[in-house]
Amino acid sequence: MNNLLNWMLFRPTTGVWTLFRFMKMICNTIAQQTVLFLRVLEAKTGKCLAPKMSGNQGDESLLPRDAKIISAILRSLGIEECEPRVIVQLLEFAYKYSTGVMLDAQGYARHCESETITQKDIKLAIQTKSSQQFLPAPSRNLLQATAESINKNPLSMPDAENLIRVPNLKSGMYGMEFELGEADETNNND
């Protein structure tokens, strides 16, 4: 795979189509290795590693290869059953993310006045994408300190002048009680 990667990285790129083919070739190579790994794992454990699709979706052998790979990855994570929309959404995310990374890497290569995309360009694109899209959750200590600093201030009481004055219960219709009786059957004989 390294030879293939080096061959693809250090040849001149001629636009988005070449980047797309490069991305697809890398995804296919990773997919092939994943499929081989899962086949070996299936042979050792004797279990099918692809989750079942919920609902009547027909034959799973008709799915595209990338969808089968996503399905196998989900099964390896312990997800036994999922809706087909989940796999489609994960495929869409993978394609958008990898296309975005490759386009960013191409922009970095052009900024360096180079027509070839290097591994450094791809690494930089991945780092910037991950720092923009995947924000880490704040630590529990930070959340606790923020909550304490906000909660130590008492709530302000509203001024009596700014309150809406509600009329007393007897003067408004909302204070009356109504009882609903059954309709008289003699009046309904139209």
PDB file of C-alpha atoms in Angstrom:
ATOM      1  CA  MET A   1       0.000   0.000   0.000  1.00  0.00           C
ATOM      2  CA  ASN A   2       2.871   2.394   0.708  1.00  0.00           C
ATOM      3  CA  ASN A   3       4.103   2.092  -2.885  1.00  0.00           C
ATOM      4  CA  LEU A   4       0.641   2.868  -4.182  1.00  0.00           C
ATOM      5  CA  LEU A   5       0.306   5.785  -1.780  1.00  0.00           C
ATOM      6  CA  ASN A   6       3.691   7.227  -2.745  1.00  0.00           C
ATOM      7  CA  TRP A   7       2.923   6.803  -6.442  1.00  0.00           C
ATOM      8  CA  MET A   8      -0.370   8.647  -6.032  1.00  0.00           C
ATOM      9  CA  LEU A   9       0.999  11.353  -3.735  1.00  0.00           C
ATOM     10  CA  PHE A  10       3.982  12.367  -5.797  1.00  0.00           C
ATOM     11  CA  ARG A  11       2.465  12.514  -9.252  1.00  0.00           C
ATOM     12  CA  PRO A  12       1.087  15.787 -10.601  1.00  0.00           C
ATOM     13  CA  THR A  13      -2.577  16.339  -9.946  1.00  0.00           C
ATOM     14  CA  THR A  14      -4.763  17.879 -12.593  1.00  0.00           C
ATOM     15  CA  GLY A  15      -7.866  18.839 -10.693  1.00  0.00           C
ATOM     16  CA  VAL A  16     -10.713  17.603  -8.581  1.00  0.00           C
ATOM     17  CA  TRP A  17     -11.359  14.512 -10.711  1.00  0.00           C
ATOM     18  CA  THR A  18      -7.819  13.251 -10.106  1.00  0.00           C
ATOM     19  CA  LEU A  19      -8.233  13.946  -6.395  1.00  0.00           C
ATOM     20  CA  PHE A  20     -11.513  12.071  -6.376  1.00  0.00           C
ATOM     21  CA  ARG A  21      -9.927   9.080  -8.120  1.00  0.00           C
ATOM     22  CA  PHE A  22      -7.027   9.219  -5.655  1.00  0.00           C
ATOM     23  CA  MET A  23      -9.425   9.321  -2.706  1.00  0.00           C
ATOM     24  CA  LYS A  24     -11.461   6.463  -4.139  1.00  0.00           C
ATOM     25  CA  MET A  25      -8.325   4.378  -4.729  1.00  0.00           C
ATOM     26  CA  ILE A  26      -7.187   4.890  -1.132  1.00  0.00           C
ATOM     27  CA  CYS A  27     -10.682   4.092   0.177  1.00  0.00           C
ATOM     28  CA  ASN A  28     -10.802   0.963  -1.964  1.00  0.00           C
ATOM     29  CA  THR A  29      -7.391  -0.159  -0.716  1.00  0.00           C
ATOM     30  CA  ILE A  30      -8.448   0.373   2.888  1.00  0.00           C
ATOM     31  CA  ALA A  31     -11.744  -1.351   2.144  1.00  0.00           C
ATOM     32  CA  GLN A  32      -9.995  -4.374   0.656  1.00  0.00           C
ATOM     33  CA  GLN A  33      -7.761  -4.683   3.697  1.00  0.00           C
ATOM     34  CA  THR A  34     -10.776  -4.282   5.987  1.00  0.00           C
ATOM     35  CA  VAL A  35     -12.710  -6.947   4.094  1.00  0.00           C
ATOM     36  CA  LEU A  36      -9.755  -9.347   4.263  1.00  0.00           C
ATOM     37  CA  PHE A  37      -9.403  -8.700   7.987  1.00  0.00           C
ATOM     38  CA  LEU A  38     -13.123  -9.238   8.571  1.00  0.00           C
ATOM     39  CA  ARG A  39     -13.126 -12.449   6.508  1.00  0.00           C
ATOM     40  CA  VAL A  40     -10.275 -13.821   8.617  1.00  0.00           C
ATOM     41  CA  LEU A  41     -12.120 -12.748  11.753  1.00  0.00           C
ATOM     42  CA  GLU A  42     -15.356 -14.335  10.503  1.00  0.00           C
ATOM     43  CA  ALA A  43     -13.496 -17.571   9.739  1.00  0.00           C
ATOM     44  CA  LYS A  44     -11.972 -17.657  13.230  1.00  0.00           C
ATOM     45  CA  THR A  45     -15.140 -16.820  15.142  1.00  0.00           C
ATOM     46  CA  GLY A  46     -17.662 -18.452  12.830  1.00  0.00           C
ATOM     47  CA  LYS A  47     -19.932 -15.394  13.046  1.00  0.00           C
ATOM     48  CA  CYS A  48     -21.182 -13.057  10.341  1.00  0.00           C
ATOM     49  CA  LEU A  49     -19.814  -9.588  11.042  1.00  0.00           C
ATOM     50  CA  ALA A  50     -22.325  -7.491   9.080  1.00  0.00           C
ATOM     51  CA  PRO A  51     -25.330  -6.050  10.912  1.00  0.00           C
ATOM     52  CA  LYS A  52     -28.800  -6.955   9.760  1.00  0.00           C
ATOM     53  CA  MET A  53     -30.829  -4.272   8.063  1.00  0.00           C
ATOM     54  CA  SER A  54     -34.107  -3.600   9.821  1.00  0.00           C
ATOM     55  CA  GLY A  55     -37.249  -3.711   7.751  1.00  0.00           C
ATOM     56  CA  ASN A  56     -37.812  -5.373   4.391  1.00  0.00           C
ATOM     57  CA  GLN A  57     -34.852  -4.136   2.388  1.00  0.00           C
ATOM     58  CA  GLY A  58     -34.272  -7.119   0.153  1.00  0.00           C
ATOM     59  CA  ASP A  59     -31.055  -9.024  -0.386  1.00  0.00           C
ATOM     60  CA  GLU A  60     -27.984  -7.615   1.363  1.00  0.00           C
ATOM     61  CA  SER A  61     -25.749  -9.016  -1.379  1.00  0.00           C
ATOM     62  CA  LEU A  62     -27.112  -6.295  -3.677  1.00  0.00           C
ATOM     63  CA  LEU A  63     -25.590  -3.544  -1.523  1.00  0.00           C
ATOM     64  CA  PRO A  64     -22.582  -1.649  -2.881  1.00  0.00           C
ATOM     65  CA  ARG A  65     -19.216  -2.762  -1.571  1.00  0.00           C
ATOM     66  CA  ASP A  66     -18.665   0.420   0.460  1.00  0.00           C
ATOM     67  CA  ALA A  67     -22.027  -0.067   2.166  1.00  0.00           C
ATOM     68  CA  LYS A  68     -21.065  -3.643   3.018  1.00  0.00           C
ATOM     69  CA  ILE A  69     -17.817  -2.391   4.540  1.00  0.00           C
ATOM     70  CA  ILE A  70     -19.617   0.209   6.668  1.00  0.00           C
ATOM     71  CA  SER A  71     -22.048  -2.515   7.696  1.00  0.00           C
ATOM     72  CA  ALA A  72     -19.170  -4.806   8.666  1.00  0.00           C
ATOM     73  CA  ILE A  73     -17.511  -2.047  10.684  1.00  0.00           C
ATOM     74  CA  LEU A  74     -20.771  -1.446  12.542  1.00  0.00           C
ATOM     75  CA  ARG A  75     -21.071  -5.174  13.279  1.00  0.00           C
ATOM     76  CA  SER A  76     -17.489  -5.256  14.589  1.00  0.00           C
ATOM     77  CA  LEU A  77     -18.440  -2.431  16.979  1.00  0.00           C
ATOM     78  CA  GLY A  78     -21.263  -4.555  18.382  1.00  0.00           C
ATOM     79  CA  ILE A  79     -24.170  -3.020  16.453  1.00  0.00           C
ATOM     80  CA  GLU A  80     -26.302  -5.991  15.464  1.00  0.00           C
ATOM     81  CA  GLU A  81     -29.119  -4.241  13.590  1.00  0.00           C
ATOM     82  CA  CYS A  82     -29.546  -0.826  12.003  1.00  0.00           C
ATOM     83  CA  GLU A  83     -31.715   1.020   9.532  1.00  0.00           C
ATOM     84  CA  PRO A  84     -30.405   1.404   5.973  1.00  0.00           C
ATOM     85  CA  ARG A  85     -30.412   5.184   6.406  1.00  0.00           C
ATOM     86  CA  VAL A  86     -27.639   4.865   8.991  1.00  0.00           C
ATOM     87  CA  ILE A  87     -25.305   3.218   6.497  1.00  0.00           C
ATOM     88  CA  VAL A  88     -26.163   5.777   3.822  1.00  0.00           C
ATOM     89  CA  GLN A  89     -25.493   8.619   6.249  1.00  0.00           C
ATOM     90  CA  LEU A  90     -22.141   7.151   7.297  1.00  0.00           C
ATOM     91  CA  LEU A  91     -21.150   6.674   3.644  1.00  0.00           C
ATOM     92  CA  GLU A  92     -22.091  10.261   2.861  1.00  0.00           C
ATOM     93  CA  PHE A  93     -20.048  11.520   5.811  1.00  0.00           C
ATOM     94  CA  ALA A  94     -17.018   9.441   4.791  1.00  0.00           C
ATOM     95  CA  TYR A  95     -17.143  10.668   1.194  1.00  0.00           C
ATOM     96  CA  LYS A  96     -17.664  14.316   2.173  1.00  0.00           C
ATOM     97  CA  TYR A  97     -14.919  14.225   4.782  1.00  0.00           C
ATOM     98  CA  SER A  98     -12.340  12.567   2.538  1.00  0.00           C
ATOM     99  CA  THR A  99     -13.209  14.835  -0.405  1.00  0.00           C
ATOM    100  CA  GLY A 100     -12.890  17.881   1.845  1.00  0.00           C
ATOM    101  CA  VAL A 101      -9.520  16.715   3.129  1.00  0.00           C
ATOM    102  CA  MET A 102      -8.232  16.158  -0.391  1.00  0.00           C
ATOM    103  CA  LEU A 103      -9.453  19.555  -1.600  1.00  0.00           C
ATOM    104  CA  ASP A 104      -7.825  21.257   1.387  1.00  0.00           C
ATOM    105  CA  ALA A 105      -4.588  19.359   0.730  1.00  0.00           C
ATOM    106  CA  GLN A 106      -4.698  20.501  -2.892  1.00  0.00           C
ATOM    107  CA  GLY A 107      -5.104  24.098  -1.699  1.00  0.00           C
ATOM    108  CA  TYR A 108      -2.101  23.750   0.614  1.00  0.00           C
ATOM    109  CA  ALA A 109      -0.027  22.306  -2.221  1.00  0.00           C
ATOM    110  CA  ARG A 110      -1.005  25.190  -4.509  1.00  0.00           C
ATOM    111  CA  HIS A 111      -0.113  27.687  -1.780  1.00  0.00           C
ATOM    112  CA  CYS A 112       3.380  26.175  -1.728  1.00  0.00           C
ATOM    113  CA  GLU A 113       3.432  26.556  -5.537  1.00  0.00           C
ATOM    114  CA  SER A 114       3.537  22.808  -6.003  1.00  0.00           C
ATOM    115  CA  GLU A 115       1.424  20.722  -8.341  1.00  0.00           C
ATOM    116  CA  THR A 116       1.833  17.565  -6.292  1.00  0.00           C
ATOM    117  CA  ILE A 117       0.117  16.795  -3.035  1.00  0.00           C
ATOM    118  CA  THR A 118       2.512  15.570  -0.373  1.00  0.00           C
ATOM    119  CA  GLN A 119       1.862  13.643   2.801  1.00  0.00           C
ATOM    120  CA  LYS A 120       2.495  16.837   4.764  1.00  0.00           C
ATOM    121  CA  ASP A 121      -0.319  18.559   2.869  1.00  0.00           C
ATOM    122  CA  ILE A 122      -2.688  15.718   3.685  1.00  0.00           C
ATOM    123  CA  LYS A 123      -1.640  15.634   7.349  1.00  0.00           C
ATOM    124  CA  LEU A 124      -2.128  19.398   7.643  1.00  0.00           C
ATOM    125  CA  ALA A 125      -5.547  19.146   5.986  1.00  0.00           C
ATOM    126  CA  ILE A 126      -6.595  16.372   8.386  1.00  0.00           C
ATOM    127  CA  GLN A 127      -5.366  18.346  11.405  1.00  0.00           C
ATOM    128  CA  THR A 128      -7.224  21.500  10.393  1.00  0.00           C
ATOM    129  CA  LYS A 129     -10.404  19.569   9.540  1.00  0.00           C
ATOM    130  CA  SER A 130     -10.371  17.684  12.825  1.00  0.00           C
ATOM    131  CA  SER A 131      -9.770  20.844  14.856  1.00  0.00           C
ATOM    132  CA  GLN A 132     -12.655  22.596  13.066  1.00  0.00           C
ATOM    133  CA  GLN A 133     -15.218  19.793  12.962  1.00  0.00           C
ATOM    134  CA  PHE A 134     -14.554  17.631  15.996  1.00  0.00           C
ATOM    135  CA  LEU A 135     -14.431  19.762  19.121  1.00  0.00           C
ATOM    136  CA  PRO A 136     -13.535  17.886  22.293  1.00  0.00           C
ATOM    137  CA  ALA A 137     -16.070  17.963  25.103  1.00  0.00           C
ATOM    138  CA  PRO A 138     -15.158  20.268  27.989  1.00  0.00           C
ATOM    139  CA  SER A 139     -13.817  18.539  31.066  1.00  0.00           C
ATOM    140  CA  ARG A 140     -16.079  17.793  33.991  1.00  0.00           C
ATOM    141  CA  ASN A 141     -13.987  20.049  36.244  1.00  0.00           C
ATOM    142  CA  LEU A 142     -14.431  22.997  33.882  1.00  0.00           C
ATOM    143  CA  LEU A 143     -18.188  22.443  33.710  1.00  0.00           C
ATOM    144  CA  GLN A 144     -18.374  22.154  37.512  1.00  0.00           C
ATOM    145  CA  ALA A 145     -16.394  25.375  38.024  1.00  0.00           C
ATOM    146  CA  THR A 146     -18.544  27.231  35.497  1.00  0.00           C
ATOM    147  CA  ALA A 147     -21.760  25.986  37.112  1.00  0.00           C
ATOM    148  CA  GLU A 148     -20.551  27.024  40.578  1.00  0.00           C
ATOM    149  CA  SER A 149     -19.574  30.520  39.431  1.00  0.00           C
ATOM    150  CA  ILE A 150     -22.935  31.049  37.717  1.00  0.00           C
ATOM    151  CA  ASN A 151     -25.027  29.515  40.504  1.00  0.00           C
ATOM    152  CA  LYS A 152     -23.412  31.504  43.347  1.00  0.00           C
ATOM    153  CA  ASN A 153     -25.115  34.669  42.068  1.00  0.00           C
ATOM    154  CA  PRO A 154     -28.709  34.886  43.331  1.00  0.00           C
ATOM    155  CA  LEU A 155     -31.529  35.252  40.850  1.00  0.00           C
ATOM    156  CA  SER A 156     -32.764  38.809  40.561  1.00  0.00           C
ATOM    157  CA  MET A 157     -36.304  39.536  41.683  1.00  0.00           C
ATOM    158  CA  PRO A 158     -38.507  41.303  39.139  1.00  0.00           C
ATOM    159  CA  ASP A 159     -39.658  44.825  39.958  1.00  0.00           C
ATOM    160  CA  ALA A 160     -43.280  45.183  41.065  1.00  0.00           C
ATOM    161  CA  GLU A 161     -43.760  47.942  38.471  1.00  0.00           C
ATOM    162  CA  ASN A 162     -42.854  45.708  35.547  1.00  0.00           C
ATOM    163  CA  LEU A 163     -45.132  42.817  36.417  1.00  0.00           C
ATOM    164  CA  ILE A 164     -48.338  42.113  34.515  1.00  0.00           C
ATOM    165  CA  ARG A 165     -51.292  42.521  36.833  1.00  0.00           C
ATOM    166  CA  VAL A 166     -53.793  39.679  36.634  1.00  0.00           C
ATOM    167  CA  PRO A 167     -57.450  40.478  37.431  1.00  0.00           C
ATOM    168  CA  ASN A 168     -59.020  38.656  40.326  1.00  0.00           C
ATOM    169  CA  LEU A 169     -60.646  35.286  39.738  1.00  0.00           C
ATOM    170  CA  LYS A 170     -64.292  36.434  39.942  1.00  0.00           C
ATOM    171  CA  SER A 171     -64.014  39.123  37.278  1.00  0.00           C
ATOM    172  CA  GLY A 172     -62.498  36.921  34.588  1.00  0.00           C
ATOM    173  CA  MET A 173     -63.882  33.959  32.672  1.00  0.00           C
ATOM    174  CA  TYR A 174     -60.881  31.850  33.578  1.00  0.00           C
ATOM    175  CA  GLY A 175     -62.109  31.681  37.154  1.00  0.00           C
ATOM    176  CA  MET A 176     -65.498  30.196  36.296  1.00  0.00           C
ATOM    177  CA  GLU A 177     -66.094  26.505  36.292  1.00  0.00           C
ATOM    178  CA  PHE A 178     -68.131  24.955  33.540  1.00  0.00           C
ATOM    179  CA  GLU A 179     -69.653  21.510  33.443  1.00  0.00           C
ATOM    180  CA  LEU A 180     -70.331  19.801  30.170  1.00  0.00           C
ATOM    181  CA  GLY A 181     -73.370  17.594  30.073  1.00  0.00           C
ATOM    182  CA  GLU A 182     -74.381  15.063  27.485  1.00  0.00           C
ATOM    183  CA  ALA A 183     -76.265  16.417  24.478  1.00  0.00           C
ATOM    184  CA  ASP A 184     -80.031  16.047  24.464  1.00  0.00           C
ATOM    185  CA  GLU A 185     -80.987  13.337  21.950  1.00  0.00           C
ATOM    186  CA  THR A 186     -84.336  14.955  21.103  1.00  0.00           C
ATOM    187  CA  ASN A 187     -82.627  17.989  19.536  1.00  0.00           C
ATOM    188  CA  ASN A 188     -80.409  15.860  17.281  1.00  0.00           C
ATOM    189  CA  ASN A 189     -83.245  14.320  15.232  1.00  0.00           C
ATOM    190  CA  ASP A 190     -82.908  16.672  12.246  1.00  0.00           C
TER     191      ASP A 190
END
